[in-house]
């Protein structure tokens, strides 16, 4: 049992250190942050790109680690959607790309 508690604490501590690194790097933050959609366009016949800018006054470039994702919450849609970030690290916008689904709630939003 002590070994399990030790491993759990080690994992939690490592996670806390990672969150602190992300929050403290230039262009980073922890938790939720409001963005607004500034551009939605077709990248291909069945592929859409969404570009967002922060609502707050922080205009620094946005840093992230490849593979990180956005959690998108749309008014009137109860559950959030998650999309991989497709913009380049250091951009002033966050971009995600998704396939257009005929019955898709967010892609048709």
JSON list of C-alpha atoms in Angstrom, two decimals:
[
{"chain": "A", "resi": 1, "resn": "UNK", "atom": "CA", "xyz": [0.00, 0.00, 0.00]},
{"chain": "A", "resi": 2, "resn": "UNK", "atom": "CA", "xyz": [2.82, 2.42, 0.82]},
{"chain": "A", "resi": 3, "resn": "UNK", "atom": "CA", "xyz": [4.30, 1.85, -2.64]},
{"chain": "A", "resi": 4, "resn": "UNK", "atom": "CA", "xyz": [0.99, 2.74, -4.31]},
{"chain": "A", "resi": 5, "resn": "UNK", "atom": "CA", "xyz": [0.64, 5.92, -2.24]},
{"chain": "A", "resi": 6, "resn": "UNK", "atom": "CA", "xyz": [4.25, 6.83, -3.10]},
{"chain": "A", "resi": 7, "resn": "UNK", "atom": "CA", "xyz": [3.60, 6.34, -6.84]},
{"chain": "A", "resi": 8, "resn": "UNK", "atom": "CA", "xyz": [0.37, 8.33, -6.75]},
{"chain": "A", "resi": 9, "resn": "UNK", "atom": "CA", "xyz": [2.12, 11.21, -4.97]},
{"chain": "A", "resi": 10, "resn": "UNK", "atom": "CA", "xyz": [5.05, 11.10, -7.42]},
{"chain": "A", "resi": 11, "resn": "UNK", "atom": "CA", "xyz": [2.68, 11.26, -10.39]},
{"chain": "A", "resi": 12, "resn": "UNK", "atom": "CA", "xyz": [0.65, 14.10, -8.88]},
{"chain": "A", "resi": 13, "resn": "UNK", "atom": "CA", "xyz": [3.81, 16.06, -8.07]},
{"chain": "A", "resi": 14, "resn": "UNK", "atom": "CA", "xyz": [5.11, 15.59, -11.63]},
{"chain": "A", "resi": 15, "resn": "UNK", "atom": "CA", "xyz": [1.77, 16.79, -13.00]},
{"chain": "A", "resi": 16, "resn": "UNK", "atom": "CA", "xyz": [1.82, 19.85, -10.74]},
{"chain": "A", "resi": 17, "resn": "UNK", "atom": "CA", "xyz": [5.36, 20.70, -11.89]},
{"chain": "A", "resi": 18, "resn": "UNK", "atom": "CA", "xyz": [4.30, 20.40, -15.54]},
{"chain": "A", "resi": 19, "resn": "UNK", "atom": "CA", "xyz": [1.25, 22.64, -15.03]},
{"chain": "A", "resi": 20, "resn": "UNK", "atom": "CA", "xyz": [3.46, 25.23, -13.34]},
{"chain": "A", "resi": 21, "resn": "UNK", "atom": "CA", "xyz": [5.96, 25.12, -16.25]},
{"chain": "A", "resi": 22, "resn": "UNK", "atom": "CA", "xyz": [3.17, 25.62, -18.79]},
{"chain": "A", "resi": 23, "resn": "UNK", "atom": "CA", "xyz": [1.58, 28.44, -16.83]},
{"chain": "A", "resi": 24, "resn": "UNK", "atom": "CA", "xyz": [4.86, 30.28, -16.27]},
{"chain": "A", "resi": 25, "resn": "UNK", "atom": "CA", "xyz": [6.22, 30.15, -19.82]},
{"chain": "A", "resi": 26, "resn": "UNK", "atom": "CA", "xyz": [5.66, 33.24, -21.93]},
{"chain": "A", "resi": 27, "resn": "UNK", "atom": "CA", "xyz": [2.29, 32.92, -23.64]},
{"chain": "A", "resi": 28, "resn": "UNK", "atom": "CA", "xyz": [1.15, 30.13, -21.32]},
{"chain": "A", "resi": 29, "resn": "UNK", "atom": "CA", "xyz": [-1.67, 29.86, -18.79]},
{"chain": "A", "resi": 30, "resn": "UNK", "atom": "CA", "xyz": [-3.38, 27.29, -16.62]},
{"chain": "A", "resi": 31, "resn": "UNK", "atom": "CA", "xyz": [-7.10, 26.58, -16.52]},
{"chain": "A", "resi": 32, "resn": "UNK", "atom": "CA", "xyz": [-9.74, 27.96, -18.84]},
{"chain": "A", "resi": 33, "resn": "UNK", "atom": "CA", "xyz": [-9.34, 31.15, -20.85]},
{"chain": "A", "resi": 34, "resn": "UNK", "atom": "CA", "xyz": [-11.95, 32.78, -23.06]},
{"chain": "A", "resi": 35, "resn": "UNK", "atom": "CA", "xyz": [-11.28, 33.16, -26.78]},
{"chain": "A", "resi": 36, "resn": "UNK", "atom": "CA", "xyz": [-13.46, 34.42, -29.59]},
{"chain": "A", "resi": 37, "resn": "UNK", "atom": "CA", "xyz": [-13.77, 33.05, -33.08]},
{"chain": "A", "resi": 38, "resn": "UNK", "atom": "CA", "xyz": [-12.30, 35.46, -35.64]},
{"chain": "A", "resi": 39, "resn": "UNK", "atom": "CA", "xyz": [-12.22, 33.25, -38.71]},
{"chain": "A", "resi": 40, "resn": "UNK", "atom": "CA", "xyz": [-13.88, 30.06, -39.96]},
{"chain": "A", "resi": 41, "resn": "UNK", "atom": "CA", "xyz": [-12.93, 28.80, -43.40]},
{"chain": "A", "resi": 42, "resn": "UNK", "atom": "CA", "xyz": [-12.85, 25.68, -45.54]},
{"chain": "A", "resi": 43, "resn": "UNK", "atom": "CA", "xyz": [-9.42, 24.12, -45.88]},
{"chain": "A", "resi": 44, "resn": "UNK", "atom": "CA", "xyz": [-10.79, 21.42, -48.17]},
{"chain": "A", "resi": 45, "resn": "UNK", "atom": "CA", "xyz": [-14.24, 20.31, -49.28]},
{"chain": "A", "resi": 46, "resn": "UNK", "atom": "CA", "xyz": [-14.89, 18.48, -46.02]},
{"chain": "A", "resi": 47, "resn": "UNK", "atom": "CA", "xyz": [-12.40, 20.23, -43.69]},
{"chain": "A", "resi": 48, "resn": "UNK", "atom": "CA", "xyz": [-12.90, 23.43, -41.68]},
{"chain": "A", "resi": 49, "resn": "UNK", "atom": "CA", "xyz": [-10.42, 25.62, -39.83]},
{"chain": "A", "resi": 50, "resn": "UNK", "atom": "CA", "xyz": [-11.37, 27.77, -36.85]},
{"chain": "A", "resi": 51, "resn": "UNK", "atom": "CA", "xyz": [-9.11, 30.61, -35.65]},
{"chain": "A", "resi": 52, "resn": "UNK", "atom": "CA", "xyz": [-9.45, 32.15, -32.21]},
{"chain": "A", "resi": 53, "resn": "UNK", "atom": "CA", "xyz": [-7.93, 35.13, -30.36]},
{"chain": "A", "resi": 54, "resn": "UNK", "atom": "CA", "xyz": [-7.97, 35.67, -26.59]},
{"chain": "A", "resi": 55, "resn": "UNK", "atom": "CA", "xyz": [-10.73, 37.87, -25.15]},
{"chain": "A", "resi": 56, "resn": "UNK", "atom": "CA", "xyz": [-8.41, 39.27, -22.48]},
{"chain": "A", "resi": 57, "resn": "UNK", "atom": "CA", "xyz": [-5.86, 42.04, -22.91]},
{"chain": "A", "resi": 58, "resn": "UNK", "atom": "CA", "xyz": [-2.86, 39.67, -23.07]},
{"chain": "A", "resi": 59, "resn": "UNK", "atom": "CA", "xyz": [-1.69, 39.97, -26.68]},
{"chain": "A", "resi": 60, "resn": "UNK", "atom": "CA", "xyz": [1.51, 37.92, -26.28]},
{"chain": "A", "resi": 61, "resn": "UNK", "atom": "CA", "xyz": [2.15, 35.03, -28.62]},
{"chain": "A", "resi": 62, "resn": "UNK", "atom": "CA", "xyz": [0.50, 31.79, -27.56]},
{"chain": "A", "resi": 63, "resn": "UNK", "atom": "CA", "xyz": [2.85, 28.96, -26.66]},
{"chain": "A", "resi": 64, "resn": "UNK", "atom": "CA", "xyz": [1.86, 25.33, -26.42]},
{"chain": "A", "resi": 65, "resn": "UNK", "atom": "CA", "xyz": [3.37, 21.90, -26.73]},
{"chain": "A", "resi": 66, "resn": "UNK", "atom": "CA", "xyz": [2.63, 19.93, -29.92]},
{"chain": "A", "resi": 67, "resn": "UNK", "atom": "CA", "xyz": [-0.24, 17.56, -29.23]},
{"chain": "A", "resi": 68, "resn": "UNK", "atom": "CA", "xyz": [-2.04, 19.91, -26.85]},
{"chain": "A", "resi": 69, "resn": "UNK", "atom": "CA", "xyz": [-5.72, 20.43, -27.51]},
{"chain": "A", "resi": 70, "resn": "UNK", "atom": "CA", "xyz": [-8.43, 23.05, -27.16]},
{"chain": "A", "resi": 71, "resn": "UNK", "atom": "CA", "xyz": [-11.60, 22.48, -25.21]},
{"chain": "A", "resi": 72, "resn": "UNK", "atom": "CA", "xyz": [-14.36, 24.28, -27.10]},
{"chain": "A", "resi": 73, "resn": "UNK", "atom": "CA", "xyz": [-17.59, 25.25, -25.36]},
{"chain": "A", "resi": 74, "resn": "UNK", "atom": "CA", "xyz": [-20.36, 26.63, -27.58]},
{"chain": "A", "resi": 75, "resn": "UNK", "atom": "CA", "xyz": [-23.49, 28.36, -26.27]},
{"chain": "A", "resi": 76, "resn": "UNK", "atom": "CA", "xyz": [-26.44, 25.99, -26.29]},
{"chain": "A", "resi": 77, "resn": "UNK", "atom": "CA", "xyz": [-24.27, 22.86, -26.53]},
{"chain": "A", "resi": 78, "resn": "UNK", "atom": "CA", "xyz": [-24.07, 21.03, -23.21]},
{"chain": "A", "resi": 79, "resn": "UNK", "atom": "CA", "xyz": [-20.87, 19.03, -23.60]},
{"chain": "A", "resi": 80, "resn": "UNK", "atom": "CA", "xyz": [-17.52, 20.52, -24.63]},
{"chain": "A", "resi": 81, "resn": "UNK", "atom": "CA", "xyz": [-15.60, 19.32, -27.67]},
{"chain": "A", "resi": 82, "resn": "UNK", "atom": "CA", "xyz": [-11.83, 18.77, -27.81]},
{"chain": "A", "resi": 83, "resn": "UNK", "atom": "CA", "xyz": [-9.68, 19.58, -30.84]},
{"chain": "A", "resi": 84, "resn": "UNK", "atom": "CA", "xyz": [-5.93, 19.35, -31.42]},
{"chain": "A", "resi": 85, "resn": "UNK", "atom": "CA", "xyz": [-4.27, 22.72, -31.96]},
{"chain": "A", "resi": 86, "resn": "UNK", "atom": "CA", "xyz": [-3.16, 23.08, -35.60]},
{"chain": "A", "resi": 87, "resn": "UNK", "atom": "CA", "xyz": [-1.59, 26.55, -35.50]},
{"chain": "A", "resi": 88, "resn": "UNK", "atom": "CA", "xyz": [2.14, 26.96, -35.04]},
{"chain": "A", "resi": 89, "resn": "UNK", "atom": "CA", "xyz": [3.48, 27.53, -31.50]},
{"chain": "A", "resi": 90, "resn": "UNK", "atom": "CA", "xyz": [4.17, 31.24, -30.99]},
{"chain": "A", "resi": 91, "resn": "UNK", "atom": "CA", "xyz": [1.21, 32.41, -33.10]},
{"chain": "A", "resi": 92, "resn": "UNK", "atom": "CA", "xyz": [-1.09, 35.21, -31.97]},
{"chain": "A", "resi": 93, "resn": "UNK", "atom": "CA", "xyz": [-4.08, 32.97, -32.71]},
{"chain": "A", "resi": 94, "resn": "UNK", "atom": "CA", "xyz": [-5.10, 29.43, -31.85]},
{"chain": "A", "resi": 95, "resn": "UNK", "atom": "CA", "xyz": [-6.32, 27.32, -34.72]},
{"chain": "A", "resi": 96, "resn": "UNK", "atom": "CA", "xyz": [-8.04, 23.97, -34.82]},
{"chain": "A", "resi": 97, "resn": "UNK", "atom": "CA", "xyz": [-9.10, 21.98, -37.85]},
{"chain": "A", "resi": 98, "resn": "UNK", "atom": "CA", "xyz": [-11.96, 19.52, -38.06]},
{"chain": "A", "resi": 99, "resn": "UNK", "atom": "CA", "xyz": [-13.80, 17.47, -40.59]},
{"chain": "A", "resi": 100, "resn": "UNK", "atom": "CA", "xyz": [-17.17, 18.85, -41.64]},
{"chain": "A", "resi": 101, "resn": "UNK", "atom": "CA", "xyz": [-19.78, 16.35, -40.50]},
{"chain": "A", "resi": 102, "resn": "UNK", "atom": "CA", "xyz": [-23.26, 16.52, -42.06]},
{"chain": "A", "resi": 103, "resn": "UNK", "atom": "CA", "xyz": [-24.88, 16.15, -38.62]},
{"chain": "A", "resi": 104, "resn": "UNK", "atom": "CA", "xyz": [-21.97, 17.68, -36.69]},
{"chain": "A", "resi": 105, "resn": "UNK", "atom": "CA", "xyz": [-23.07, 20.13, -34.01]},
{"chain": "A", "resi": 106, "resn": "UNK", "atom": "CA", "xyz": [-19.84, 22.15, -33.76]},
{"chain": "A", "resi": 107, "resn": "UNK", "atom": "CA", "xyz": [-18.63, 21.96, -37.37]},
{"chain": "A", "resi": 108, "resn": "UNK", "atom": "CA", "xyz": [-21.97, 23.40, -38.48]},
{"chain": "A", "resi": 109, "resn": "UNK", "atom": "CA", "xyz": [-22.09, 25.94, -35.61]}
]
